[in-house]
mmCIF file of C-alpha atoms and ligand atoms in Angstrom:
data_model
loop_
_atom_site.group_PDB
_atom_site.id
_atom_site.type_symbol
_atom_site.label_atom_id
_atom_site.label_comp_id
_atom_site.label_asym_id
_atom_site.label_seq_id
_atom_site.Cartn_x
_atom_site.Cartn_y
_atom_site.Cartn_z
ATOM 1 C CA MET A 1 0.000 0.000 0.000
ATOM 2 C CA SER A 2 1.377 3.371 -1.014
ATOM 3 C CA ASP A 3 2.943 6.058 1.183
ATOM 4 C CA ASP A 4 1.451 9.021 -0.644
ATOM 5 C CA LEU A 5 -2.071 7.942 0.294
ATOM 6 C CA PRO A 6 -2.764 10.929 2.615
ATOM 7 C CA ALA A 7 -1.895 13.269 -0.265
ATOM 8 C CA ARG A 8 -4.029 11.302 -2.725
ATOM 9 C CA PHE A 9 -6.850 11.315 -0.220
ATOM 10 C CA ARG A 10 -6.564 15.104 0.025
ATOM 11 C CA THR A 11 -6.546 15.524 -3.757
ATOM 12 C CA LEU A 12 -9.719 13.487 -4.202
ATOM 13 C CA TRP A 13 -11.343 15.025 -1.115
ATOM 14 C CA ASP A 14 -10.701 18.544 -2.414
ATOM 15 C CA GLU A 15 -12.699 17.726 -5.553
ATOM 16 C CA ILE A 16 -15.900 17.538 -3.517
ATOM 17 C CA ALA A 17 -15.025 19.852 -0.608
ATOM 18 C CA PRO A 18 -16.633 23.001 -2.102
ATOM 19 C CA VAL A 19 -19.877 21.294 -3.173
ATOM 20 C CA GLY A 20 -22.797 22.509 -1.072
ATOM 21 C CA ARG A 21 -20.556 24.265 1.474
ATOM 22 C CA ASP A 22 -22.144 27.261 3.166
ATOM 23 C CA ALA A 23 -19.626 30.083 3.262
ATOM 24 C CA ASP A 24 -20.927 31.522 6.520
ATOM 25 C CA SER A 25 -21.214 28.401 8.683
ATOM 26 C CA GLY A 26 -18.568 26.316 6.917
ATOM 27 C CA GLY A 27 -21.064 23.454 7.081
ATOM 28 C CA TYR A 28 -22.790 21.593 4.256
ATOM 29 C CA LEU A 29 -26.259 21.878 2.740
ATOM 30 C CA ARG A 30 -26.308 18.709 0.682
ATOM 31 C CA TYR A 31 -29.931 17.631 0.873
ATOM 32 C CA ALA A 32 -30.904 14.519 -1.045
ATOM 33 C CA LEU A 33 -31.578 15.054 -4.753
ATOM 34 C CA THR A 34 -31.021 18.820 -4.560
ATOM 35 C CA GLU A 35 -28.468 20.445 -6.826
ATOM 36 C CA PRO A 36 -25.347 19.956 -4.607
ATOM 37 C CA GLU A 37 -26.177 16.304 -3.973
ATOM 38 C CA GLN A 38 -26.873 15.786 -7.702
ATOM 39 C CA GLU A 39 -23.433 17.268 -8.381
ATOM 40 C CA LEU A 40 -21.925 14.700 -6.017
ATOM 41 C CA ARG A 41 -23.888 11.934 -7.728
ATOM 42 C CA ALA A 42 -22.439 13.097 -11.065
ATOM 43 C CA TRP A 43 -19.004 13.066 -9.434
ATOM 44 C CA PHE A 44 -19.659 9.462 -8.309
ATOM 45 C CA ARG A 45 -20.469 8.477 -11.894
ATOM 46 C CA ALA A 46 -17.327 10.221 -13.174
ATOM 47 C CA GLN A 47 -15.111 8.506 -10.581
ATOM 48 C CA ALA A 48 -16.620 5.146 -11.462
ATOM 49 C CA GLU A 49 -16.085 5.796 -15.168
ATOM 50 C CA ARG A 50 -12.473 6.779 -14.513
ATOM 51 C CA ARG A 51 -12.048 3.331 -12.948
ATOM 52 C CA ALA A 52 -14.021 1.514 -15.683
ATOM 53 C CA MET A 53 -16.762 0.618 -13.185
ATOM 54 C CA PRO A 54 -20.247 0.592 -14.752
ATOM 55 C CA VAL A 55 -22.888 2.386 -12.682
ATOM 56 C CA THR A 56 -26.425 1.150 -12.033
ATOM 57 C CA GLU A 57 -29.293 2.807 -10.182
ATOM 58 C CA ASP A 58 -31.889 0.795 -8.280
ATOM 59 C CA GLY A 59 -34.971 2.861 -9.071
ATOM 60 C CA ASN A 60 -34.923 4.278 -5.541
ATOM 61 C CA GLY A 61 -32.125 6.802 -6.009
ATOM 62 C CA ASN A 62 -29.313 4.529 -4.770
ATOM 63 C CA LEU A 63 -26.253 4.374 -7.036
ATOM 64 C CA PHE A 64 -23.944 1.381 -7.454
ATOM 65 C CA ALA A 65 -20.566 1.195 -9.234
ATOM 66 C CA HIS A 66 -19.405 -2.294 -10.117
ATOM 67 C CA TRP A 67 -15.966 -3.886 -10.206
ATOM 68 C CA GLY A 68 -16.989 -7.225 -11.663
ATOM 69 C CA ASP A 69 -20.205 -8.580 -13.144
ATOM 70 C CA PRO A 70 -23.199 -6.561 -11.836
ATOM 71 C CA GLU A 71 -25.350 -9.717 -12.108
ATOM 72 C CA ALA A 72 -22.975 -12.024 -10.225
ATOM 73 C CA PRO A 73 -23.865 -13.241 -6.706
ATOM 74 C CA ALA A 74 -22.065 -12.812 -3.368
ATOM 75 C CA ALA A 75 -20.823 -9.309 -4.181
ATOM 76 C CA VAL A 76 -19.206 -7.289 -1.417
ATOM 77 C CA LEU A 77 -20.814 -3.869 -1.083
ATOM 78 C CA THR A 78 -19.136 -0.805 0.401
ATOM 79 C CA GLY A 79 -20.083 2.879 0.458
ATOM 80 C CA SER A 80 -22.168 5.404 2.333
ATOM 81 C CA HIS A 81 -24.153 8.586 1.536
ATOM 82 C CA PHE A 82 -23.573 12.091 0.162
ATOM 83 C CA ASP A 83 -26.473 13.944 1.814
ATOM 84 C CA SER A 84 -25.990 16.050 4.939
ATOM 85 C CA VAL A 85 -27.974 17.444 7.825
ATOM 86 C CA PRO A 86 -28.423 21.247 7.720
ATOM 87 C CA HIS A 87 -24.931 22.754 8.091
ATOM 88 C CA GLY A 88 -23.482 19.298 8.644
ATOM 89 C CA GLY A 89 -19.855 18.257 8.666
ATOM 90 C CA ALA A 90 -17.816 17.256 5.635
ATOM 91 C CA TYR A 91 -17.120 13.660 6.583
ATOM 92 C CA ASP A 92 -20.444 12.128 7.655
ATOM 93 C CA GLY A 93 -21.262 10.042 4.583
ATOM 94 C CA PRO A 94 -18.891 11.249 1.858
ATOM 95 C CA LEU A 95 -15.865 9.823 3.707
ATOM 96 C CA GLY A 96 -17.223 6.318 3.129
ATOM 97 C CA ILE A 97 -17.652 6.912 -0.602
ATOM 98 C CA VAL A 98 -14.338 8.662 -1.233
ATOM 99 C CA SER A 99 -12.572 5.972 0.822
ATOM 100 C CA ALA A 100 -14.274 3.266 -1.232
ATOM 101 C CA PHE A 101 -12.889 4.652 -4.511
ATOM 102 C CA LEU A 102 -9.424 4.979 -2.974
ATOM 103 C CA ALA A 103 -9.661 1.436 -1.599
ATOM 104 C CA VAL A 104 -10.321 0.199 -5.142
ATOM 105 C CA ASP A 105 -7.198 2.097 -6.257
ATOM 106 C CA GLU A 106 -5.175 0.508 -3.450
ATOM 107 C CA LEU A 107 -6.351 -2.983 -4.320
ATOM 108 C CA ARG A 108 -5.641 -2.492 -8.001
ATOM 109 C CA ALA A 109 -2.199 -1.001 -7.307
ATOM 110 C CA ALA A 110 -1.428 -4.072 -5.183
ATOM 111 C CA GLY A 111 -2.502 -6.348 -8.049
ATOM 112 C CA VAL A 112 -5.470 -7.776 -6.154
ATOM 113 C CA THR A 113 -8.090 -9.463 -8.311
ATOM 114 C CA PRO A 114 -11.253 -9.935 -6.248
ATOM 115 C CA GLY A 115 -12.718 -13.409 -6.342
ATOM 116 C CA ARG A 116 -16.168 -11.855 -5.878
ATOM 117 C CA PRO A 117 -17.577 -8.660 -7.361
ATOM 118 C CA LEU A 118 -16.964 -5.462 -5.444
ATOM 119 C CA VAL A 119 -19.733 -2.858 -5.513
ATOM 120 C CA LEU A 120 -19.505 0.775 -4.373
ATOM 121 C CA GLY A 121 -22.785 2.290 -3.207
ATOM 122 C CA ALA A 122 -24.090 5.819 -2.635
ATOM 123 C CA PHE A 123 -27.363 5.694 -0.696
ATOM 124 C CA VAL A 124 -29.943 8.439 -1.042
ATOM 125 C CA GLU A 125 -31.429 10.480 1.854
ATOM 126 C CA GLU A 126 -29.565 8.799 4.721
ATOM 127 C CA GLU A 127 -30.035 11.738 7.071
ATOM 128 C CA GLY A 128 -33.744 12.217 6.452
ATOM 129 C CA ALA A 129 -32.997 15.950 6.422
ATOM 130 C CA ARG A 130 -35.158 16.586 3.379
ATOM 131 C CA PHE A 131 -38.012 14.044 3.517
ATOM 132 C CA GLY A 132 -38.022 13.232 7.249
ATOM 133 C CA VAL A 133 -37.266 9.506 7.176
ATOM 134 C CA PRO A 134 -33.587 8.597 7.673
ATOM 135 C CA CYS A 135 -31.965 5.829 5.608
ATOM 136 C CA LEU A 136 -34.742 6.253 3.065
ATOM 137 C CA GLY A 137 -32.740 4.710 0.204
ATOM 138 C CA SER A 138 -31.684 1.595 2.107
ATOM 139 C CA ARG A 139 -35.164 1.199 3.624
ATOM 140 C CA LEU A 140 -36.643 1.300 0.119
ATOM 141 C CA LEU A 141 -34.121 -1.125 -1.351
ATOM 142 C CA THR A 142 -34.737 -3.650 1.429
ATOM 143 C CA GLY A 143 -38.503 -3.150 1.562
ATOM 144 C CA ALA A 144 -38.315 -1.916 5.168
ATOM 145 C CA LEU A 145 -40.324 1.068 3.888
ATOM 146 C CA SER A 146 -42.923 0.816 1.151
ATOM 147 C CA ALA A 147 -42.628 2.627 -2.170
ATOM 148 C CA GLU A 148 -46.090 4.139 -1.545
ATOM 149 C CA ARG A 149 -45.097 5.694 1.754
ATOM 150 C CA ALA A 150 -41.753 6.976 0.396
ATOM 151 C CA ALA A 151 -43.327 8.396 -2.771
ATOM 152 C CA GLY A 152 -45.647 10.589 -0.713
ATOM 153 C CA LEU A 153 -43.061 11.981 1.723
ATOM 154 C CA ARG A 154 -42.742 15.728 1.194
ATOM 155 C CA ASP A 155 -39.977 18.215 1.873
ATOM 156 C CA ALA A 156 -40.494 21.617 3.515
ATOM 157 C CA ALA A 157 -41.426 23.154 0.136
ATOM 158 C CA GLY A 158 -44.052 20.479 -0.537
ATOM 159 C CA VAL A 159 -42.025 18.570 -3.155
ATOM 160 C CA SER A 160 -42.641 14.837 -2.879
ATOM 161 C CA PHE A 161 -39.878 12.238 -2.905
ATOM 162 C CA ALA A 162 -41.317 10.824 -6.139
ATOM 163 C CA GLU A 163 -41.164 14.275 -7.750
ATOM 164 C CA ALA A 164 -37.576 14.813 -6.583
ATOM 165 C CA LEU A 165 -36.601 11.365 -7.852
ATOM 166 C CA GLY A 166 -38.354 11.988 -11.170
ATOM 167 C CA ASP A 167 -40.406 8.815 -10.824
ATOM 168 C CA ARG A 168 -42.274 6.664 -8.355
ATOM 169 C CA PRO A 169 -39.615 4.769 -6.324
ATOM 170 C CA ALA A 170 -39.170 1.117 -7.277
ATOM 171 C CA GLY A 171 -39.312 -0.093 -3.662
ATOM 172 C CA ALA A 172 -37.947 -3.453 -2.547
ATOM 173 C CA ARG A 173 -35.431 -5.023 -4.925
ATOM 174 C CA PRO A 174 -34.927 -8.512 -3.444
ATOM 175 C CA GLU A 175 -33.087 -9.838 -6.497
ATOM 176 C CA LEU A 176 -30.568 -6.999 -6.302
ATOM 177 C CA LEU A 177 -30.230 -7.209 -2.533
ATOM 178 C CA GLY A 178 -29.792 -10.973 -2.825
ATOM 179 C CA ARG A 179 -26.677 -10.457 -4.943
ATOM 180 C CA PHE A 180 -24.883 -8.763 -2.045
ATOM 181 C CA GLY A 181 -22.992 -11.155 0.220
ATOM 182 C CA ALA A 182 -21.718 -8.541 2.677
ATOM 183 C CA PHE A 183 -21.720 -4.780 3.305
ATOM 184 C CA VAL A 184 -18.963 -2.716 4.896
ATOM 185 C CA GLU A 185 -19.647 0.982 5.561
ATOM 186 C CA LEU A 186 -16.738 3.198 6.539
ATOM 187 C CA HIS A 187 -17.813 6.287 8.504
ATOM 188 C CA VAL A 188 -16.285 9.100 10.481
ATOM 189 C CA GLU A 189 -16.533 8.420 14.208
ATOM 190 C CA GLN A 190 -19.291 10.512 15.810
ATOM 191 C CA GLY A 191 -17.836 10.630 19.299
ATOM 192 C CA ARG A 192 -14.487 10.779 21.080
ATOM 193 C CA ALA A 193 -13.914 7.118 21.849
ATOM 194 C CA LEU A 194 -10.842 6.990 19.592
ATOM 195 C CA ALA A 195 -9.646 10.572 20.051
ATOM 196 C CA ASP A 196 -7.244 9.873 22.900
ATOM 197 C CA THR A 197 -6.136 6.436 21.778
ATOM 198 C CA ASP A 198 -3.500 5.181 19.338
ATOM 199 C CA ALA A 199 -6.164 3.655 17.108
ATOM 200 C CA PRO A 200 -7.160 5.581 13.959
ATOM 201 C CA VAL A 201 -9.853 3.034 13.050
ATOM 202 C CA ALA A 202 -12.438 1.012 14.988
ATOM 203 C CA VAL A 203 -14.964 -1.687 14.108
ATOM 204 C CA ALA A 204 -18.641 -1.259 15.070
ATOM 205 C CA SER A 205 -20.416 -3.709 17.349
ATOM 206 C CA ALA A 206 -23.937 -2.258 17.526
ATOM 207 C CA ILE A 207 -26.239 0.703 16.928
ATOM 208 C CA TRP A 208 -28.621 1.872 19.618
ATOM 209 C CA PRO A 209 -32.320 1.641 18.740
ATOM 210 C CA HIS A 210 -33.619 5.098 17.877
ATOM 211 C CA GLY A 211 -36.451 6.992 16.276
ATOM 212 C CA ARG A 212 -38.175 10.274 15.502
ATOM 213 C CA TRP A 213 -41.511 11.428 16.875
ATOM 214 C CA ARG A 214 -43.273 14.601 15.676
ATOM 215 C CA PHE A 215 -45.510 16.343 18.162
ATOM 216 C CA ASP A 216 -48.013 18.891 16.901
ATOM 217 C CA VAL A 217 -49.308 21.164 19.635
ATOM 218 C CA VAL A 218 -52.306 23.312 18.735
ATOM 219 C CA GLY A 219 -53.445 26.271 20.823
ATOM 220 C CA GLU A 220 -55.024 29.607 20.083
ATOM 221 C CA GLY A 221 -53.204 32.325 18.143
ATOM 222 C CA ASN A 222 -53.817 35.710 19.732
ATOM 223 C CA HIS A 223 -52.388 39.145 20.441
ATOM 224 C CA ALA A 224 -49.269 39.249 22.649
ATOM 225 C CA GLY A 225 -50.194 42.607 24.125
ATOM 226 C CA THR A 226 -53.901 42.282 24.785
ATOM 227 C CA THR A 227 -54.498 38.658 25.763
ATOM 228 C CA ARG A 228 -54.531 38.223 29.531
ATOM 229 C CA MET A 229 -52.061 35.613 30.745
ATOM 230 C CA ALA A 230 -54.872 33.583 32.313
ATOM 231 C CA ASP A 231 -56.791 33.482 29.031
ATOM 232 C CA ARG A 232 -54.022 32.059 26.854
ATOM 233 C CA ARG A 233 -53.843 28.648 25.227
ATOM 234 C CA ASP A 234 -50.186 28.850 24.302
ATOM 235 C CA PRO A 235 -48.684 25.792 22.527
ATOM 236 C CA MET A 236 -45.181 27.205 23.037
ATOM 237 C CA LEU A 237 -45.493 26.494 26.747
ATOM 238 C CA THR A 238 -46.463 22.882 26.094
ATOM 239 C CA TYR A 239 -43.579 22.580 23.653
ATOM 240 C CA ALA A 240 -41.037 24.173 26.018
ATOM 241 C CA PHE A 241 -42.067 21.970 28.930
ATOM 242 C CA THR A 242 -41.831 18.888 26.712
ATOM 243 C CA VAL A 243 -38.280 19.730 25.653
ATOM 244 C CA LEU A 244 -37.193 20.010 29.292
ATOM 245 C CA ALA A 245 -39.079 16.849 30.251
ATOM 246 C CA ALA A 246 -37.455 14.892 27.401
ATOM 247 C CA ASN A 247 -34.025 15.965 28.567
ATOM 248 C CA LYS A 248 -34.764 14.959 32.159
ATOM 249 C CA GLU A 249 -36.349 11.621 31.252
ATOM 250 C CA ALA A 250 -33.384 10.737 29.033
ATOM 251 C CA ARG A 251 -30.882 11.616 31.769
ATOM 252 C CA LEU A 252 -32.764 9.508 34.280
ATOM 253 C CA ARG A 253 -32.390 6.489 31.972
ATOM 254 C CA GLY A 254 -28.861 7.031 30.611
ATOM 255 C CA ALA A 255 -30.523 7.530 27.213
ATOM 256 C CA HIS A 256 -30.459 10.386 24.669
ATOM 257 C CA ALA A 257 -33.309 12.754 23.801
ATOM 258 C CA THR A 258 -33.028 15.763 21.517
ATOM 259 C CA VAL A 259 -35.478 18.273 20.142
ATOM 260 C CA GLY A 260 -33.397 19.884 17.403
ATOM 261 C CA ARG A 261 -36.159 21.090 15.153
ATOM 262 C CA VAL A 262 -39.214 23.224 15.752
ATOM 263 C CA ALA A 263 -41.785 24.952 13.544
ATOM 264 C CA VAL A 264 -43.899 27.772 14.922
ATOM 265 C CA GLU A 265 -47.056 29.202 13.382
ATOM 266 C CA PRO A 266 -47.397 32.026 12.634
ATOM 267 C CA ASN A 267 -43.875 32.639 13.996
ATOM 268 C CA ALA A 268 -44.398 36.294 14.902
ATOM 269 C CA THR A 269 -42.773 38.073 17.832
ATOM 270 C CA ASN A 270 -46.000 39.777 18.890
ATOM 271 C CA ALA A 271 -48.381 36.843 18.453
ATOM 272 C CA ILE A 272 -49.115 33.905 20.740
ATOM 273 C CA PRO A 273 -48.486 30.938 18.430
ATOM 274 C CA SER A 274 -51.456 29.001 17.121
ATOM 275 C CA LYS A 275 -49.369 25.866 16.606
ATOM 276 C CA VAL A 276 -45.923 24.562 17.534
ATOM 277 C CA THR A 277 -44.482 21.398 16.040
ATOM 278 C CA GLY A 278 -41.417 19.779 17.589
ATOM 279 C CA TRP A 279 -39.461 16.727 16.559
ATOM 280 C CA LEU A 280 -38.151 14.398 19.252
ATOM 281 C CA ASP A 281 -35.103 12.283 18.401
ATOM 282 C CA ALA A 282 -34.803 9.575 21.062
ATOM 283 C CA ARG A 283 -32.151 6.867 21.416
ATOM 284 C CA ALA A 284 -31.221 4.308 24.056
ATOM 285 C CA ALA A 285 -28.997 1.290 24.511
ATOM 286 C CA ASP A 286 -31.937 -1.140 24.425
ATOM 287 C CA PRO A 287 -35.513 -1.140 23.071
ATOM 288 C CA GLU A 288 -37.176 -1.284 26.504
ATOM 289 C CA THR A 289 -35.374 1.833 27.689
ATOM 290 C CA LEU A 290 -36.236 3.619 24.446
ATOM 291 C CA ALA A 291 -39.925 2.676 24.736
ATOM 292 C CA GLY A 292 -39.952 3.771 28.393
ATOM 293 C CA LEU A 293 -38.380 7.104 27.488
ATOM 294 C CA VAL A 294 -40.824 7.836 24.671
ATOM 295 C CA ASP A 295 -43.814 6.814 26.821
ATOM 296 C CA ALA A 296 -42.629 9.086 29.614
ATOM 297 C CA VAL A 297 -42.233 12.047 27.228
ATOM 298 C CA ARG A 298 -45.677 11.386 25.739
ATOM 299 C CA GLY A 299 -47.131 11.329 29.250
ATOM 300 C CA LYS A 300 -45.488 14.641 30.221
ATOM 301 C CA LEU A 301 -46.622 16.212 26.962
ATOM 302 C CA ALA A 302 -50.254 15.146 27.472
ATOM 303 C CA GLU A 303 -50.268 16.282 31.088
ATOM 304 C CA ARG A 304 -48.824 19.694 30.209
ATOM 305 C CA ALA A 305 -51.242 20.108 27.292
ATOM 306 C CA ARG A 306 -54.149 19.668 29.709
ATOM 307 C CA ARG A 307 -52.754 22.456 31.886
ATOM 308 C CA ASP A 308 -52.168 24.743 28.897
ATOM 309 C CA GLY A 309 -55.501 24.083 27.207
ATOM 310 C CA THR A 310 -53.739 22.885 24.074
ATOM 311 C CA THR A 311 -54.254 19.718 22.057
ATOM 312 C CA VAL A 312 -51.453 17.395 20.960
ATOM 313 C CA THR A 313 -50.956 14.763 18.300
ATOM 314 C CA VAL A 314 -47.860 12.563 18.352
ATOM 315 C CA THR A 315 -46.772 10.903 15.099
ATOM 316 C CA GLU A 316 -44.053 8.272 14.935
ATOM 317 C CA GLU A 317 -42.044 9.230 11.833
ATOM 318 C CA SER A 318 -39.430 6.468 11.932
ATOM 319 C CA VAL A 319 -38.077 3.835 14.278
ATOM 320 C CA THR A 320 -34.891 1.858 13.825
ATOM 321 C CA PRO A 321 -34.588 -1.248 16.008
ATOM 322 C CA VAL A 322 -31.422 -2.118 17.872
ATOM 323 C CA VAL A 323 -28.728 -3.330 15.475
ATOM 324 C CA ALA A 324 -26.168 -5.915 16.532
ATOM 325 C CA PHE A 325 -23.700 -6.173 13.687
ATOM 326 C CA ASP A 326 -22.648 -9.682 12.642
ATOM 327 C CA GLY A 327 -20.427 -10.643 15.582
ATOM 328 C CA GLY A 328 -18.309 -13.071 13.569
ATOM 329 C CA LEU A 329 -17.626 -10.472 10.896
ATOM 330 C CA ALA A 330 -16.849 -7.738 13.442
ATOM 331 C CA ASP A 331 -14.422 -10.033 15.291
ATOM 332 C CA ARG A 332 -12.801 -11.087 12.031
ATOM 333 C CA LEU A 333 -12.254 -7.474 10.962
ATOM 334 C CA ALA A 334 -11.139 -6.348 14.423
ATOM 335 C CA THR A 335 -8.493 -9.088 14.432
ATOM 336 C CA LEU A 336 -7.428 -8.403 10.851
ATOM 337 C CA LEU A 337 -7.106 -4.669 11.492
ATOM 338 C CA ASP A 338 -6.017 -4.888 15.124
ATOM 339 C CA ALA A 339 -8.816 -2.387 15.830
ATOM 340 C CA PRO A 340 -10.991 -1.728 18.876
ATOM 341 C CA VAL A 341 -14.719 -2.472 18.746
ATOM 342 C CA LEU A 342 -17.288 0.265 19.571
ATOM 343 C CA ALA A 343 -21.054 0.685 19.775
ATOM 344 C CA THR A 344 -22.669 3.901 18.519
ATOM 345 C CA GLY A 345 -25.819 5.930 18.991
ATOM 346 C CA ALA A 346 -25.789 7.153 15.379
ATOM 347 C CA GLY A 347 -27.936 5.642 12.643
ATOM 348 C CA HIS A 348 -26.539 4.365 9.332
ATOM 349 C CA ASP A 349 -27.642 2.555 6.174
ATOM 350 C CA ALA A 350 -25.487 -0.274 7.512
ATOM 351 C CA GLY A 351 -27.971 -0.536 10.372
ATOM 352 C CA VAL A 352 -30.802 -1.117 7.912
ATOM 353 C CA LEU A 353 -28.873 -3.537 5.703
ATOM 354 C CA ALA A 354 -27.640 -5.515 8.739
ATOM 355 C CA ALA A 355 -31.094 -7.144 8.976
ATOM 356 C CA TYR A 356 -30.630 -8.601 5.474
ATOM 357 C CA LEU A 357 -26.937 -9.468 5.036
ATOM 358 C CA PRO A 358 -23.698 -9.738 7.033
ATOM 359 C CA THR A 359 -22.749 -6.125 7.664
ATOM 360 C CA ALA A 360 -19.857 -4.333 9.322
ATOM 361 C CA MET A 361 -18.795 -0.760 9.920
ATOM 362 C CA LEU A 362 -15.407 0.896 10.263
ATOM 363 C CA PHE A 363 -15.096 4.191 12.155
ATOM 364 C CA VAL A 364 -12.322 6.697 11.447
ATOM 365 C CA ARG A 365 -11.066 8.721 14.438
ATOM 366 C CA ASN A 366 -12.574 12.190 14.847
ATOM 367 C CA PRO A 367 -10.364 14.472 16.990
ATOM 368 C CA THR A 368 -13.207 16.823 17.914
ATOM 369 C CA GLY A 369 -15.700 14.017 18.429
ATOM 370 C CA VAL A 370 -18.286 16.437 17.002
ATOM 371 C CA SER A 371 -20.627 15.438 14.191
ATOM 372 C CA HIS A 372 -23.715 16.904 12.468
ATOM 373 C CA SER A 373 -21.844 20.200 12.773
ATOM 374 C CA PRO A 374 -19.103 21.998 10.806
ATOM 375 C CA ALA A 375 -16.697 21.101 13.658
ATOM 376 C CA GLU A 376 -16.667 17.442 12.567
ATOM 377 C CA ALA A 377 -13.051 16.491 11.760
ATOM 378 C CA ALA A 378 -10.601 13.812 10.660
ATOM 379 C CA THR A 379 -6.932 14.154 9.722
ATOM 380 C CA ASP A 380 -5.716 13.152 6.263
ATOM 381 C CA ASP A 381 -3.435 10.575 7.888
ATOM 382 C CA ASP A 382 -6.373 8.979 9.699
ATOM 383 C CA CYS A 383 -8.474 9.037 6.548
ATOM 384 C CA ALA A 384 -5.634 7.272 4.750
ATOM 385 C CA ALA A 385 -5.527 4.719 7.581
ATOM 386 C CA GLY A 386 -9.268 4.273 7.042
ATOM 387 C CA VAL A 387 -8.735 3.636 3.330
ATOM 388 C CA ARG A 388 -6.032 1.077 4.099
ATOM 389 C CA ALA A 389 -8.284 -0.645 6.626
ATOM 390 C CA LEU A 390 -11.187 -0.675 4.187
ATOM 391 C CA ALA A 391 -8.973 -2.069 1.400
ATOM 392 C CA ARG A 392 -7.761 -4.847 3.711
ATOM 393 C CA ALA A 393 -11.328 -5.629 4.776
ATOM 394 C CA LEU A 394 -12.523 -5.725 1.162
ATOM 395 C CA GLU A 395 -9.615 -7.922 0.119
ATOM 396 C CA GLU A 396 -10.395 -10.281 3.000
ATOM 397 C CA LEU A 397 -14.081 -10.455 2.045
ATOM 398 C CA THR A 398 -13.710 -10.668 -1.739
ATOM 399 C CA CYS A 399 -10.713 -12.974 -1.917
ATOM 400 C CA ARG A 400 -11.155 -15.452 0.964
HETATM 401 C C1 LIG B 501 -27.800 9.841 11.310
HETATM 402 O O1 LIG B 501 -26.716 10.352 11.210
HETATM 403 C C2 LIG B 501 -28.436 9.790 12.593
HETATM 404 O O2 LIG B 501 -27.940 9.070 13.475
HETATM 405 O O3 LIG B 501 -29.407 10.516 12.787
HETATM 406 MN MN1 LIG B 502 -25.383 11.708 10.006
HETATM 407 MN MN1 LIG B 503 -23.735 9.131 8.050
#
């Protein structure tokens, strides 16, 4: 494996670094199927063509570049996603795709001829930042989410997923999925477990169960100056109390609860809101704790709504069950790479695919430990170590 890999990583990385970058925040606005993400999809096709890898699309917006016969069985899949959260970091997603192309280069430079096809994937709408459901592309491909439901999901401007895709999504593709024998997703670490260690790369053991719940709180819009305090039916109070309650209930259980998104109607300084919608992101180490947390938050919300004279509707937007990655595969890769094994609270397409085929993840050290923020980081040397680890893992899985 070559010594100039950090420099080659930087060269390839710099090709995509400006795409969708917000000059003020330094973060990325790469929402699925919008212009910056389409530019990255075109870049994916160009990189594949440069490596003589034909590209296929699965009718759901997921792209695949093939080294070997696209129809052959037992292919090893690697890749990640291009889309970002609002003002997200550079590495979450794209690192797995850029590393996959560089891993192909490493394998070819070393004269490796895979005994099984190698497929590079770019999954659509992993973050759910545009259409609300995370891992939309992998859920569609596997059939975990129906084409009907996905087609009708709408972004903030009212554009449906089907309209953005240019067609009704194809939905489950069992024959395509059945051709994959394993999936390895490389991803930037989204915590500081590796930051103070000597290990640039880790192997994933599990993903916490997690989900998103939307709560719509309806009250009475009215004048901020003339409505007596006792006469108000203010949904902002119900919302605010719920945010605090979610934080407390999560702390009590060693779980995570976040309300990172809110919509206020009419959103005027001098008007009591008529409606406040919040989105709860809840995660826990096990399903029972997660269910207990969400029930407790629902209970607090209902109780507070009674006091405020508001009405609430809670809608489950997505739930991802606990994921235990294939233990044999994780152990095999941890031994091969001499890497530590970590669990994570972050969701990934690998978490969806793990229910259908042997799946593993590699995490690349993040010195800030921050993610879903412009402060997300990884050094070029660590990214190169990630590429080397991925190449070794792919060689192991395609050749043995
Ligand atoms: C995806 O990054 C998630 O964990 O929400
Ligand atoms: Mn993410
Ligand atoms: Mn990601």
